[in-house]
Amino acid sequence: MISLGIESTAWNFSIGVVSEDEIIALEGNAYSPKEGGIHPREAAQHHSEIAGDVLKRVFEKVSSSEIDVVSFSQGPGMGPCLRIGATVARAIALKLGKPLVGVNHCLAHVEIGKWLTNAKDPVTLYVSGGNSQIIARRGDRYRVFGETLDIGIGNAIDKFARHIGLPHPGGPGIERLAQKGKRYVEMPYVVKGMDFSFSGIVTHAMRLCDEGYRTEDIAFSFQETAFAMLVEVTERAMAYLERDECLLVGGVGANKRLKEMLETMCKERDAEFYAPPAEYMGDNGAMIAYTGLLMAEHGITMETQDSQVRPDFRIEEVRISW
Ligand code: AMP
Ligand code: MG
Protein backbone atom coordinates (compact mmCIF):
# COMPACT_ATOMS: atom_id res chain seq x y z
CA MET A 1 0.00 0.00 0.00
CA ILE A 2 1.19 3.55 -0.71
CA SER A 3 0.06 6.46 1.44
CA LEU A 4 0.35 10.18 0.82
CA GLY A 5 0.35 12.27 4.00
CA ILE A 6 -0.07 16.00 4.57
CA GLU A 7 1.29 17.79 7.64
CA SER A 8 0.13 21.36 8.30
CA THR A 9 -0.43 21.76 12.05
CA ALA A 10 1.84 24.78 12.49
CA TRP A 11 5.02 26.03 10.78
CA ASN A 12 5.54 23.36 8.16
CA PHE A 13 3.48 22.43 5.13
CA SER A 14 4.91 19.08 4.18
CA ILE A 15 3.79 16.17 2.03
CA GLY A 16 5.27 12.69 2.34
CA VAL A 17 4.65 9.49 0.44
CA VAL A 18 5.50 6.14 2.04
CA SER A 19 5.04 2.42 1.52
CA GLU A 20 5.36 -0.25 4.24
CA ASP A 21 9.11 -0.40 3.57
CA GLU A 22 10.32 3.06 2.68
CA ILE A 23 9.84 6.78 2.46
CA ILE A 24 9.33 7.42 -1.25
CA ALA A 25 9.06 11.22 -1.25
CA LEU A 26 9.13 14.09 1.21
CA GLU A 27 8.67 17.70 0.11
CA GLY A 28 7.79 20.75 2.13
CA ASN A 29 7.90 24.47 2.59
CA ALA A 30 8.39 25.99 6.05
CA TYR A 31 6.81 29.23 7.24
CA SER A 32 9.03 31.52 9.27
CA PRO A 33 7.52 34.65 10.77
CA LYS A 34 9.26 37.95 9.94
CA GLU A 35 9.01 38.90 13.58
CA GLY A 36 7.47 37.39 16.70
CA GLY A 37 6.14 33.85 16.95
CA ILE A 38 3.94 31.83 14.60
CA HIS A 39 0.77 33.70 13.69
CA PRO A 40 -1.92 31.09 12.86
CA ARG A 41 -3.59 33.07 10.08
CA GLU A 42 -0.31 34.12 8.48
CA ALA A 43 0.99 30.55 8.63
CA ALA A 44 -2.25 29.31 7.03
CA GLN A 45 -1.91 31.94 4.31
CA HIS A 46 1.65 30.71 3.67
CA HIS A 47 0.47 27.09 3.49
CA SER A 48 -2.29 27.90 1.02
CA GLU A 49 0.14 29.82 -1.22
CA ILE A 50 2.78 27.08 -1.45
CA ALA A 51 0.60 23.92 -1.25
CA GLY A 52 0.26 23.58 -5.02
CA ASP A 53 3.99 23.80 -5.59
CA VAL A 54 4.79 21.23 -2.86
CA LEU A 55 2.23 18.85 -4.33
CA LYS A 56 3.68 19.33 -7.80
CA ARG A 57 7.17 18.42 -6.53
CA VAL A 58 5.76 15.27 -4.89
CA PHE A 59 4.03 14.18 -8.09
CA GLU A 60 7.32 14.61 -9.98
CA LYS A 61 8.66 11.77 -7.80
CA VAL A 62 5.57 9.56 -7.57
CA SER A 63 2.77 9.06 -10.03
CA SER A 64 -0.63 9.99 -8.59
CA SER A 65 -1.99 6.66 -9.85
CA GLU A 66 0.24 4.84 -7.32
CA ILE A 67 -1.43 6.46 -4.30
CA ASP A 68 -3.79 4.13 -2.40
CA VAL A 69 -4.77 6.38 0.51
CA VAL A 70 -4.64 10.10 1.37
CA SER A 71 -3.80 11.01 4.99
CA PHE A 72 -3.73 14.36 6.74
CA SER A 73 -2.90 15.79 10.14
CA GLN A 74 -6.32 16.21 11.79
CA GLY A 75 -4.99 17.75 15.04
CA PRO A 76 -3.84 18.89 17.50
CA GLY A 77 -2.67 22.14 15.96
CA MET A 78 -3.65 25.60 14.81
CA GLY A 79 -7.16 25.57 13.32
CA PRO A 80 -6.47 27.75 10.26
CA CYS A 81 -3.31 25.76 9.40
CA LEU A 82 -5.01 22.40 9.89
CA ARG A 83 -7.84 23.42 7.59
CA ILE A 84 -5.49 24.07 4.66
CA GLY A 85 -3.98 20.57 4.94
CA ALA A 86 -7.40 18.96 5.33
CA THR A 87 -8.80 20.83 2.33
CA VAL A 88 -5.89 19.81 0.11
CA ALA A 89 -6.22 16.18 1.32
CA ARG A 90 -9.96 16.09 0.61
CA ALA A 91 -9.40 17.48 -2.89
CA ILE A 92 -6.71 14.87 -3.71
CA ALA A 93 -8.78 12.00 -2.26
CA LEU A 94 -11.85 13.03 -4.24
CA LYS A 95 -9.86 13.53 -7.44
CA LEU A 96 -8.08 10.16 -7.16
CA GLY A 97 -11.15 8.37 -5.76
CA LYS A 98 -9.11 7.09 -2.79
CA PRO A 99 -9.95 6.82 0.93
CA LEU A 100 -9.17 9.62 3.35
CA VAL A 101 -7.55 9.14 6.79
CA GLY A 102 -7.40 11.77 9.56
CA VAL A 103 -4.25 11.25 11.63
CA ASN A 104 -3.48 12.38 15.18
CA HIS A 105 -0.29 14.45 14.91
CA CYS A 106 1.24 13.27 18.23
CA LEU A 107 0.56 9.64 17.38
CA ALA A 108 2.33 10.21 14.05
CA HIS A 109 5.48 11.48 15.82
CA VAL A 110 5.51 8.31 17.95
CA GLU A 111 4.77 5.89 15.09
CA ILE A 112 7.42 7.22 12.71
CA GLY A 113 9.90 7.20 15.59
CA LYS A 114 9.17 3.52 16.27
CA TRP A 115 9.26 2.65 12.59
CA LEU A 116 12.62 4.29 11.88
CA THR A 117 14.37 3.09 15.05
CA ASN A 118 12.78 -0.34 15.54
CA ALA A 119 11.87 0.53 19.14
CA LYS A 120 9.21 -1.96 20.27
CA ASP A 121 7.33 -0.63 23.28
CA PRO A 122 9.09 2.52 24.43
CA VAL A 123 8.31 5.34 26.78
CA THR A 124 8.31 8.27 24.35
CA LEU A 125 9.40 11.78 25.19
CA TYR A 126 7.61 13.98 22.67
CA VAL A 127 9.00 17.49 22.69
CA SER A 128 7.92 20.04 20.10
CA GLY A 129 6.84 23.64 19.78
CA GLY A 130 3.34 23.32 21.20
CA ASN A 131 3.56 19.95 22.93
CA SER A 132 5.65 18.27 25.61
CA GLN A 133 4.42 14.85 26.70
CA ILE A 134 5.62 11.53 28.05
CA ILE A 135 3.68 8.84 26.22
CA ALA A 136 3.50 5.06 26.42
CA ARG A 137 1.16 2.45 25.10
CA ARG A 138 -1.14 0.59 27.51
CA GLY A 139 -3.42 -1.97 25.88
CA ASP A 140 -5.17 -0.47 22.89
CA ARG A 141 -4.32 3.19 23.59
CA TYR A 142 -1.34 5.44 23.98
CA ARG A 143 -1.55 7.21 27.35
CA VAL A 144 0.00 10.46 28.44
CA PHE A 145 1.87 9.88 31.71
CA GLY A 146 3.16 13.41 32.11
CA GLU A 147 2.90 16.68 30.25
CA THR A 148 3.44 20.41 30.37
CA LEU A 149 0.98 22.39 32.45
CA ASP A 150 1.51 25.52 30.38
CA ILE A 151 3.59 25.93 27.21
CA GLY A 152 5.56 23.37 25.21
CA ILE A 153 9.34 23.28 25.67
CA GLY A 154 9.87 24.42 22.05
CA ASN A 155 7.67 27.49 22.52
CA ALA A 156 9.45 28.22 25.81
CA ILE A 157 12.84 28.14 24.08
CA ASP A 158 11.53 30.20 21.14
CA LYS A 159 10.08 32.84 23.48
CA PHE A 160 13.34 33.22 25.37
CA ALA A 161 15.27 33.29 22.08
CA ARG A 162 13.09 36.10 20.73
CA HIS A 163 13.68 38.13 23.88
CA ILE A 164 17.44 38.04 23.32
CA GLY A 165 17.12 38.86 19.62
CA LEU A 166 17.52 35.42 18.01
CA PRO A 167 15.42 34.55 14.95
CA HIS A 168 12.54 32.06 14.96
CA PRO A 169 12.73 29.12 15.56
CA GLY A 170 15.06 29.76 18.46
CA GLY A 171 16.04 26.18 19.30
CA PRO A 172 19.23 25.86 17.21
CA GLY A 173 20.43 29.35 18.26
CA ILE A 174 19.87 28.66 21.97
CA GLU A 175 21.68 25.33 21.62
CA ARG A 176 24.71 27.06 20.08
CA LEU A 177 24.73 29.75 22.79
CA ALA A 178 24.35 27.13 25.54
CA GLN A 179 27.45 25.30 24.28
CA LYS A 180 29.43 28.44 25.18
CA GLY A 181 27.91 28.72 28.66
CA LYS A 182 30.36 28.35 31.53
CA ARG A 183 28.40 29.03 34.68
CA TYR A 184 25.17 27.44 35.92
CA VAL A 185 22.68 29.97 37.26
CA GLU A 186 19.79 28.56 39.28
CA MET A 187 16.40 28.44 37.45
CA PRO A 188 12.89 27.51 38.65
CA TYR A 189 12.70 23.69 38.50
CA VAL A 190 8.98 22.93 38.32
CA VAL A 191 7.91 19.28 38.36
CA LYS A 192 4.53 18.56 39.95
CA GLY A 193 3.93 14.83 40.18
CA MET A 194 4.39 13.70 36.59
CA ASP A 195 3.68 17.11 35.06
CA PHE A 196 5.95 20.09 34.57
CA SER A 197 5.86 23.75 33.65
CA PHE A 198 8.17 26.04 31.68
CA SER A 199 6.77 29.56 31.88
CA GLY A 200 8.64 30.27 35.16
CA ILE A 201 11.99 29.46 33.55
CA VAL A 202 11.24 31.70 30.57
CA THR A 203 10.36 34.71 32.75
CA HIS A 204 13.36 34.15 35.01
CA ALA A 205 15.79 33.70 32.10
CA MET A 206 14.53 36.84 30.38
CA ARG A 207 14.88 38.87 33.58
CA LEU A 208 18.44 37.69 34.21
CA CYS A 209 19.47 38.61 30.67
CA ASP A 210 17.94 42.08 31.15
CA GLU A 211 19.99 42.39 34.36
CA GLY A 212 23.17 41.80 32.39
CA TYR A 213 23.96 38.11 32.95
CA ARG A 214 25.83 36.51 30.03
CA THR A 215 23.27 35.13 27.55
CA GLU A 216 25.51 32.07 27.05
CA ASP A 217 25.29 31.20 30.76
CA ILE A 218 21.54 31.75 30.85
CA ALA A 219 20.94 29.68 27.69
CA PHE A 220 23.07 26.92 29.23
CA SER A 221 21.22 27.08 32.57
CA PHE A 222 17.85 27.19 30.82
CA GLN A 223 18.62 24.01 28.86
CA GLU A 224 20.14 22.17 31.82
CA THR A 225 17.11 22.90 34.02
CA ALA A 226 14.31 22.36 31.51
CA PHE A 227 15.87 19.18 30.10
CA ALA A 228 16.53 17.77 33.58
CA MET A 229 12.81 18.16 34.33
CA LEU A 230 11.91 16.24 31.16
CA VAL A 231 14.47 13.51 31.83
CA GLU A 232 13.31 13.10 35.45
CA VAL A 233 9.70 12.48 34.46
CA THR A 234 10.67 10.24 31.53
CA GLU A 235 12.77 8.12 33.85
CA ARG A 236 10.00 7.88 36.42
CA ALA A 237 7.55 6.73 33.73
CA MET A 238 10.05 4.07 32.61
CA ALA A 239 10.40 2.86 36.20
CA TYR A 240 6.62 2.77 36.89
CA LEU A 241 5.87 1.03 33.62
CA GLU A 242 8.91 -1.25 33.77
CA ARG A 243 9.96 -0.31 30.24
CA ASP A 244 13.54 -0.54 29.06
CA GLU A 245 13.23 1.55 25.91
CA CYS A 246 13.13 5.32 25.60
CA LEU A 247 12.24 7.08 22.33
CA LEU A 248 12.82 10.78 21.67
CA VAL A 249 10.64 12.55 19.06
CA GLY A 250 9.57 16.10 18.13
CA GLY A 251 11.55 19.09 16.86
CA VAL A 252 13.33 19.78 20.18
CA GLY A 253 14.69 16.23 19.93
CA ALA A 254 17.29 17.64 17.51
CA ASN A 255 19.06 19.10 20.55
CA LYS A 256 22.32 17.25 21.26
CA ARG A 257 22.37 18.06 24.95
CA LEU A 258 18.87 16.68 25.49
CA LYS A 259 19.88 13.50 23.63
CA GLU A 260 23.01 13.19 25.72
CA MET A 261 21.09 13.56 29.00
CA LEU A 262 18.55 10.92 27.98
CA GLU A 263 21.33 8.62 26.82
CA THR A 264 23.04 8.91 30.20
CA MET A 265 19.80 8.19 32.03
CA CYS A 266 19.14 5.14 29.84
CA LYS A 267 22.67 3.81 30.29
CA GLU A 268 22.37 4.09 34.06
CA ARG A 269 19.22 1.97 34.10
CA ASP A 270 20.31 -0.47 31.40
CA ALA A 271 17.72 0.76 28.93
CA GLU A 272 17.95 1.37 25.19
CA PHE A 273 17.75 4.92 23.85
CA TYR A 274 16.28 5.60 20.40
CA ALA A 275 15.97 8.72 18.27
CA PRO A 276 15.01 8.91 14.57
CA PRO A 277 17.18 10.91 12.10
CA ALA A 278 16.84 14.69 12.58
CA GLU A 279 14.85 15.10 9.35
CA TYR A 280 11.99 13.05 10.86
CA MET A 281 12.15 14.55 14.36
CA GLY A 282 10.20 17.72 13.63
CA ASP A 283 6.84 18.00 11.88
CA ASN A 284 6.90 16.28 8.48
CA GLY A 285 4.51 14.70 5.99
CA ALA A 286 6.17 11.27 6.08
CA MET A 287 5.01 10.67 9.66
CA ILE A 288 1.42 11.44 8.69
CA ALA A 289 1.66 9.24 5.59
CA TYR A 290 3.08 6.34 7.62
CA THR A 291 0.48 6.54 10.40
CA GLY A 292 -2.27 6.92 7.78
CA LEU A 293 -0.96 3.76 6.13
CA LEU A 294 -1.14 1.83 9.44
CA MET A 295 -4.69 3.06 9.98
CA ALA A 296 -5.86 2.31 6.43
CA GLU A 297 -4.39 -1.19 6.63
CA HIS A 298 -6.59 -1.70 9.68
CA GLY A 299 -9.68 -0.40 7.96
CA ILE A 300 -9.72 3.02 9.63
CA THR A 301 -10.70 5.52 6.94
CA MET A 302 -13.30 8.29 6.93
CA GLU A 303 -15.92 9.93 4.73
CA THR A 304 -15.23 13.47 3.53
CA GLN A 305 -18.12 14.85 5.61
CA ASP A 306 -16.52 13.43 8.80
CA SER A 307 -13.10 14.93 8.15
CA GLN A 308 -13.36 18.13 10.20
CA VAL A 309 -10.09 19.20 11.80
CA ARG A 310 -9.67 18.80 15.57
CA PRO A 311 -7.39 21.49 17.08
CA ASP A 312 -7.55 19.81 20.54
CA PHE A 313 -7.30 16.18 19.39
CA ARG A 314 -5.59 14.08 22.11
CA ILE A 315 -3.56 10.95 21.47
CA GLU A 316 -5.58 8.93 24.03
CA GLU A 317 -8.68 9.30 21.86
CA VAL A 318 -7.27 7.02 19.16
CA ARG A 319 -7.87 3.29 19.53
CA ILE A 320 -4.82 1.40 18.33
CA SER A 321 -5.60 -1.77 16.46
CA TRP A 322 -2.08 -2.54 15.15
P1 AMP B 1 8.04 20.62 15.93
O1 AMP B 1 6.83 21.41 16.34
O2 AMP B 1 8.02 19.21 16.43
O3 AMP B 1 8.34 20.69 14.48
O4 AMP B 1 9.28 21.34 16.68
C1 AMP B 1 9.58 22.70 16.50
C2 AMP B 1 10.36 23.21 17.69
O5 AMP B 1 11.64 22.57 17.77
C3 AMP B 1 10.64 24.71 17.67
O6 AMP B 1 10.16 25.28 18.86
C4 AMP B 1 12.16 24.80 17.58
O7 AMP B 1 12.72 25.91 18.25
C5 AMP B 1 12.59 23.50 18.24
N1 AMP B 1 13.95 23.08 17.90
C6 AMP B 1 14.47 22.84 16.67
N2 AMP B 1 15.78 22.55 16.75
C7 AMP B 1 16.13 22.60 18.07
C8 AMP B 1 17.33 22.41 18.81
N3 AMP B 1 18.47 22.10 18.22
N4 AMP B 1 17.29 22.56 20.16
C9 AMP B 1 16.12 22.88 20.78
N5 AMP B 1 14.96 23.08 20.14
C10 AMP B 1 14.94 22.94 18.80
MG1 MG C 1 4.90 18.23 16.16
Coordinates of C-alpha atoms and ligand atoms in Angstrom, one line a residue:
M1 CA 0.0 0.0 0.0
I2 CA 1.2 3.5 -0.7
S3 CA 0.1 6.5 1.4
L4 CA 0.4 10.2 0.8
G5 CA 0.3 12.3 4.0
I6 CA -0.1 16.0 4.6
E7 CA 1.3 17.8 7.6
S8 CA 0.1 21.4 8.3
T9 CA -0.4 21.8 12.1
A10 CA 1.8 24.8 12.5
W11 CA 5.0 26.0 10.8
N12 CA 5.5 23.4 8.2
F13 CA 3.5 22.4 5.1
S14 CA 4.9 19.1 4.2
I15 CA 3.8 16.2 2.0
G16 CA 5.3 12.7 2.3
V17 CA 4.7 9.5 0.4
V18 CA 5.5 6.1 2.0
S19 CA 5.0 2.4 1.5
E20 CA 5.4 -0.3 4.2
D21 CA 9.1 -0.4 3.6
E22 CA 10.3 3.1 2.7
I23 CA 9.8 6.8 2.5
I24 CA 9.3 7.4 -1.2
A25 CA 9.1 11.2 -1.3
L26 CA 9.1 14.1 1.2
E27 CA 8.7 17.7 0.1
G28 CA 7.8 20.7 2.1
N29 CA 7.9 24.5 2.6
A30 CA 8.4 26.0 6.1
Y31 CA 6.8 29.2 7.2
S32 CA 9.0 31.5 9.3
P33 CA 7.5 34.6 10.8
K34 CA 9.3 37.9 9.9
E35 CA 9.0 38.9 13.6
G36 CA 7.5 37.4 16.7
G37 CA 6.1 33.8 17.0
I38 CA 3.9 31.8 14.6
H39 CA 0.8 33.7 13.7
P40 CA -1.9 31.1 12.9
R41 CA -3.6 33.1 10.1
E42 CA -0.3 34.1 8.5
A43 CA 1.0 30.6 8.6
A44 CA -2.2 29.3 7.0
Q45 CA -1.9 31.9 4.3
H46 CA 1.6 30.7 3.7
H47 CA 0.5 27.1 3.5
S48 CA -2.3 27.9 1.0
E49 CA 0.1 29.8 -1.2
I50 CA 2.8 27.1 -1.5
A51 CA 0.6 23.9 -1.2
G52 CA 0.3 23.6 -5.0
D53 CA 4.0 23.8 -5.6
V54 CA 4.8 21.2 -2.9
L55 CA 2.2 18.8 -4.3
K56 CA 3.7 19.3 -7.8
R57 CA 7.2 18.4 -6.5
V58 CA 5.8 15.3 -4.9
F59 CA 4.0 14.2 -8.1
E60 CA 7.3 14.6 -10.0
K61 CA 8.7 11.8 -7.8
V62 CA 5.6 9.6 -7.6
S63 CA 2.8 9.1 -10.0
S64 CA -0.6 10.0 -8.6
S65 CA -2.0 6.7 -9.9
E66 CA 0.2 4.8 -7.3
I67 CA -1.4 6.5 -4.3
D68 CA -3.8 4.1 -2.4
V69 CA -4.8 6.4 0.5
V70 CA -4.6 10.1 1.4
S71 CA -3.8 11.0 5.0
F72 CA -3.7 14.4 6.7
S73 CA -2.9 15.8 10.1
Q74 CA -6.3 16.2 11.8
G75 CA -5.0 17.7 15.0
P76 CA -3.8 18.9 17.5
G77 CA -2.7 22.1 16.0
M78 CA -3.6 25.6 14.8
G79 CA -7.2 25.6 13.3
P80 CA -6.5 27.7 10.3
C81 CA -3.3 25.8 9.4
L82 CA -5.0 22.4 9.9
R83 CA -7.8 23.4 7.6
I84 CA -5.5 24.1 4.7
G85 CA -4.0 20.6 4.9
A86 CA -7.4 19.0 5.3
T87 CA -8.8 20.8 2.3
V88 CA -5.9 19.8 0.1
A89 CA -6.2 16.2 1.3
R90 CA -10.0 16.1 0.6
A91 CA -9.4 17.5 -2.9
I92 CA -6.7 14.9 -3.7
A93 CA -8.8 12.0 -2.3
L94 CA -11.8 13.0 -4.2
K95 CA -9.9 13.5 -7.4
L96 CA -8.1 10.2 -7.2
G97 CA -11.1 8.4 -5.8
K98 CA -9.1 7.1 -2.8
P99 CA -9.9 6.8 0.9
L100 CA -9.2 9.6 3.4
V101 CA -7.6 9.1 6.8
G102 CA -7.4 11.8 9.6
V103 CA -4.3 11.3 11.6
N104 CA -3.5 12.4 15.2
H105 CA -0.3 14.5 14.9
C106 CA 1.2 13.3 18.2
L107 CA 0.6 9.6 17.4
A108 CA 2.3 10.2 14.0
H109 CA 5.5 11.5 15.8
V110 CA 5.5 8.3 18.0
E111 CA 4.8 5.9 15.1
I112 CA 7.4 7.2 12.7
G113 CA 9.9 7.2 15.6
K114 CA 9.2 3.5 16.3
W115 CA 9.3 2.7 12.6
L116 CA 12.6 4.3 11.9
T117 CA 14.4 3.1 15.1
N118 CA 12.8 -0.3 15.5
A119 CA 11.9 0.5 19.1
K120 CA 9.2 -2.0 20.3
D121 CA 7.3 -0.6 23.3
P122 CA 9.1 2.5 24.4
V123 CA 8.3 5.3 26.8
T124 CA 8.3 8.3 24.3
L125 CA 9.4 11.8 25.2
Y126 CA 7.6 14.0 22.7
V127 CA 9.0 17.5 22.7
S128 CA 7.9 20.0 20.1
G129 CA 6.8 23.6 19.8
G130 CA 3.3 23.3 21.2
N131 CA 3.6 19.9 22.9
S132 CA 5.7 18.3 25.6
Q133 CA 4.4 14.9 26.7
I134 CA 5.6 11.5 28.1
I135 CA 3.7 8.8 26.2
A136 CA 3.5 5.1 26.4
R137 CA 1.2 2.4 25.1
R138 CA -1.1 0.6 27.5
G139 CA -3.4 -2.0 25.9
D140 CA -5.2 -0.5 22.9
R141 CA -4.3 3.2 23.6
Y142 CA -1.3 5.4 24.0
R143 CA -1.5 7.2 27.3
V144 CA 0.0 10.5 28.4
F145 CA 1.9 9.9 31.7
G146 CA 3.2 13.4 32.1
E147 CA 2.9 16.7 30.2
T148 CA 3.4 20.4 30.4
L149 CA 1.0 22.4 32.4
D150 CA 1.5 25.5 30.4
I151 CA 3.6 25.9 27.2
G152 CA 5.6 23.4 25.2
I153 CA 9.3 23.3 25.7
G154 CA 9.9 24.4 22.1
N155 CA 7.7 27.5 22.5
A156 CA 9.4 28.2 25.8
I157 CA 12.8 28.1 24.1
D158 CA 11.5 30.2 21.1
K159 CA 10.1 32.8 23.5
F160 CA 13.3 33.2 25.4
A161 CA 15.3 33.3 22.1
R162 CA 13.1 36.1 20.7
H163 CA 13.7 38.1 23.9
I164 CA 17.4 38.0 23.3
G165 CA 17.1 38.9 19.6
L166 CA 17.5 35.4 18.0
P167 CA 15.4 34.5 14.9
H168 CA 12.5 32.1 15.0
P169 CA 12.7 29.1 15.6
G170 CA 15.1 29.8 18.5
G171 CA 16.0 26.2 19.3
P172 CA 19.2 25.9 17.2
G173 CA 20.4 29.4 18.3
I174 CA 19.9 28.7 22.0
E175 CA 21.7 25.3 21.6
R176 CA 24.7 27.1 20.1
L177 CA 24.7 29.8 22.8
A178 CA 24.4 27.1 25.5
Q179 CA 27.5 25.3 24.3
K180 CA 29.4 28.4 25.2
G181 CA 27.9 28.7 28.7
K182 CA 30.4 28.3 31.5
R183 CA 28.4 29.0 34.7
Y184 CA 25.2 27.4 35.9
V185 CA 22.7 30.0 37.3
E186 CA 19.8 28.6 39.3
M187 CA 16.4 28.4 37.4
P188 CA 12.9 27.5 38.7
Y189 CA 12.7 23.7 38.5
V190 CA 9.0 22.9 38.3
V191 CA 7.9 19.3 38.4
K192 CA 4.5 18.6 39.9
G193 CA 3.9 14.8 40.2
M194 CA 4.4 13.7 36.6
D195 CA 3.7 17.1 35.1
F196 CA 5.9 20.1 34.6
S197 CA 5.9 23.8 33.7
F198 CA 8.2 26.0 31.7
S199 CA 6.8 29.6 31.9
G200 CA 8.6 30.3 35.2
I201 CA 12.0 29.5 33.5
V202 CA 11.2 31.7 30.6
T203 CA 10.4 34.7 32.7
H204 CA 13.4 34.2 35.0
A205 CA 15.8 33.7 32.1
M206 CA 14.5 36.8 30.4
R207 CA 14.9 38.9 33.6
L208 CA 18.4 37.7 34.2
C209 CA 19.5 38.6 30.7
D210 CA 17.9 42.1 31.2
E211 CA 20.0 42.4 34.4
G212 CA 23.2 41.8 32.4
Y213 CA 24.0 38.1 32.9
R214 CA 25.8 36.5 30.0
T215 CA 23.3 35.1 27.6
E216 CA 25.5 32.1 27.0
D217 CA 25.3 31.2 30.8
I218 CA 21.5 31.8 30.9
A219 CA 20.9 29.7 27.7
F220 CA 23.1 26.9 29.2
S221 CA 21.2 27.1 32.6
F222 CA 17.8 27.2 30.8
Q223 CA 18.6 24.0 28.9
E224 CA 20.1 22.2 31.8
T225 CA 17.1 22.9 34.0
A226 CA 14.3 22.4 31.5
F227 CA 15.9 19.2 30.1
A228 CA 16.5 17.8 33.6
M229 CA 12.8 18.2 34.3
L230 CA 11.9 16.2 31.2
V231 CA 14.5 13.5 31.8
E232 CA 13.3 13.1 35.4
V233 CA 9.7 12.5 34.5
T234 CA 10.7 10.2 31.5
E235 CA 12.8 8.1 33.8
R236 CA 10.0 7.9 36.4
A237 CA 7.6 6.7 33.7
M238 CA 10.0 4.1 32.6
A239 CA 10.4 2.9 36.2
Y240 CA 6.6 2.8 36.9
L241 CA 5.9 1.0 33.6
E242 CA 8.9 -1.2 33.8
R243 CA 10.0 -0.3 30.2
D244 CA 13.5 -0.5 29.1
E245 CA 13.2 1.5 25.9
C246 CA 13.1 5.3 25.6
L247 CA 12.2 7.1 22.3
L248 CA 12.8 10.8 21.7
V249 CA 10.6 12.6 19.1
G250 CA 9.6 16.1 18.1
G251 CA 11.5 19.1 16.9
V252 CA 13.3 19.8 20.2
G253 CA 14.7 16.2 19.9
A254 CA 17.3 17.6 17.5
N255 CA 19.1 19.1 20.6
K256 CA 22.3 17.2 21.3
R257 CA 22.4 18.1 25.0
L258 CA 18.9 16.7 25.5
K259 CA 19.9 13.5 23.6
E260 CA 23.0 13.2 25.7
M261 CA 21.1 13.6 29.0
L262 CA 18.5 10.9 28.0
E263 CA 21.3 8.6 26.8
T264 CA 23.0 8.9 30.2
M265 CA 19.8 8.2 32.0
C266 CA 19.1 5.1 29.8
K267 CA 22.7 3.8 30.3
E268 CA 22.4 4.1 34.1
R269 CA 19.2 2.0 34.1
D270 CA 20.3 -0.5 31.4
A271 CA 17.7 0.8 28.9
E272 CA 17.9 1.4 25.2
F273 CA 17.8 4.9 23.8
Y274 CA 16.3 5.6 20.4
A275 CA 16.0 8.7 18.3
P276 CA 15.0 8.9 14.6
P277 CA 17.2 10.9 12.1
A278 CA 16.8 14.7 12.6
E279 CA 14.8 15.1 9.4
Y280 CA 12.0 13.1 10.9
M281 CA 12.1 14.6 14.4
G282 CA 10.2 17.7 13.6
D283 CA 6.8 18.0 11.9
N284 CA 6.9 16.3 8.5
G285 CA 4.5 14.7 6.0
A286 CA 6.2 11.3 6.1
M287 CA 5.0 10.7 9.7
I288 CA 1.4 11.4 8.7
A289 CA 1.7 9.2 5.6
Y290 CA 3.1 6.3 7.6
T291 CA 0.5 6.5 10.4
G292 CA -2.3 6.9 7.8
L293 CA -1.0 3.8 6.1
L294 CA -1.1 1.8 9.4
M295 CA -4.7 3.1 10.0
A296 CA -5.9 2.3 6.4
E297 CA -4.4 -1.2 6.6
H298 CA -6.6 -1.7 9.7
G299 CA -9.7 -0.4 8.0
I300 CA -9.7 3.0 9.6
T301 CA -10.7 5.5 6.9
M302 CA -13.3 8.3 6.9
E303 CA -15.9 9.9 4.7
T304 CA -15.2 13.5 3.5
Q305 CA -18.1 14.8 5.6
D306 CA -16.5 13.4 8.8
S307 CA -13.1 14.9 8.2
Q308 CA -13.4 18.1 10.2
V309 CA -10.1 19.2 11.8
R310 CA -9.7 18.8 15.6
P311 CA -7.4 21.5 17.1
D312 CA -7.5 19.8 20.5
F313 CA -7.3 16.2 19.4
R314 CA -5.6 14.1 22.1
I315 CA -3.6 11.0 21.5
E316 CA -5.6 8.9 24.0
E317 CA -8.7 9.3 21.9
V318 CA -7.3 7.0 19.2
R319 CA -7.9 3.3 19.5
I320 CA -4.8 1.4 18.3
S321 CA -5.6 -1.8 16.5
W322 CA -2.1 -2.5 15.2
Ligands
AMP1 P1 8.0 20.6 15.9 O1 6.8 21.4 16.3 O2 8.0 19.2 16.4 O3 8.3 20.7 14.5 O4 9.3 21.3 16.7 C1 9.6 22.7 16.5 C2 10.4 23.2 17.7 O5 11.6 22.6 17.8 C3 10.6 24.7 17.7 O6 10.2 25.3 18.9 C4 12.2 24.8 17.6 O7 12.7 25.9 18.3 C5 12.6 23.5 18.2 N1 13.9 23.1 17.9 C6 14.5 22.8 16.7 N2 15.8 22.5 16.7 C7 16.1 22.6 18.1 C8 17.3 22.4 18.8 N3 18.5 22.1 18.2 N4 17.3 22.6 20.2 C9 16.1 22.9 20.8 N5 15.0 23.1 20.1 C10 14.9 22.9 18.8
MG2 MG 4.9 18.2 16.2

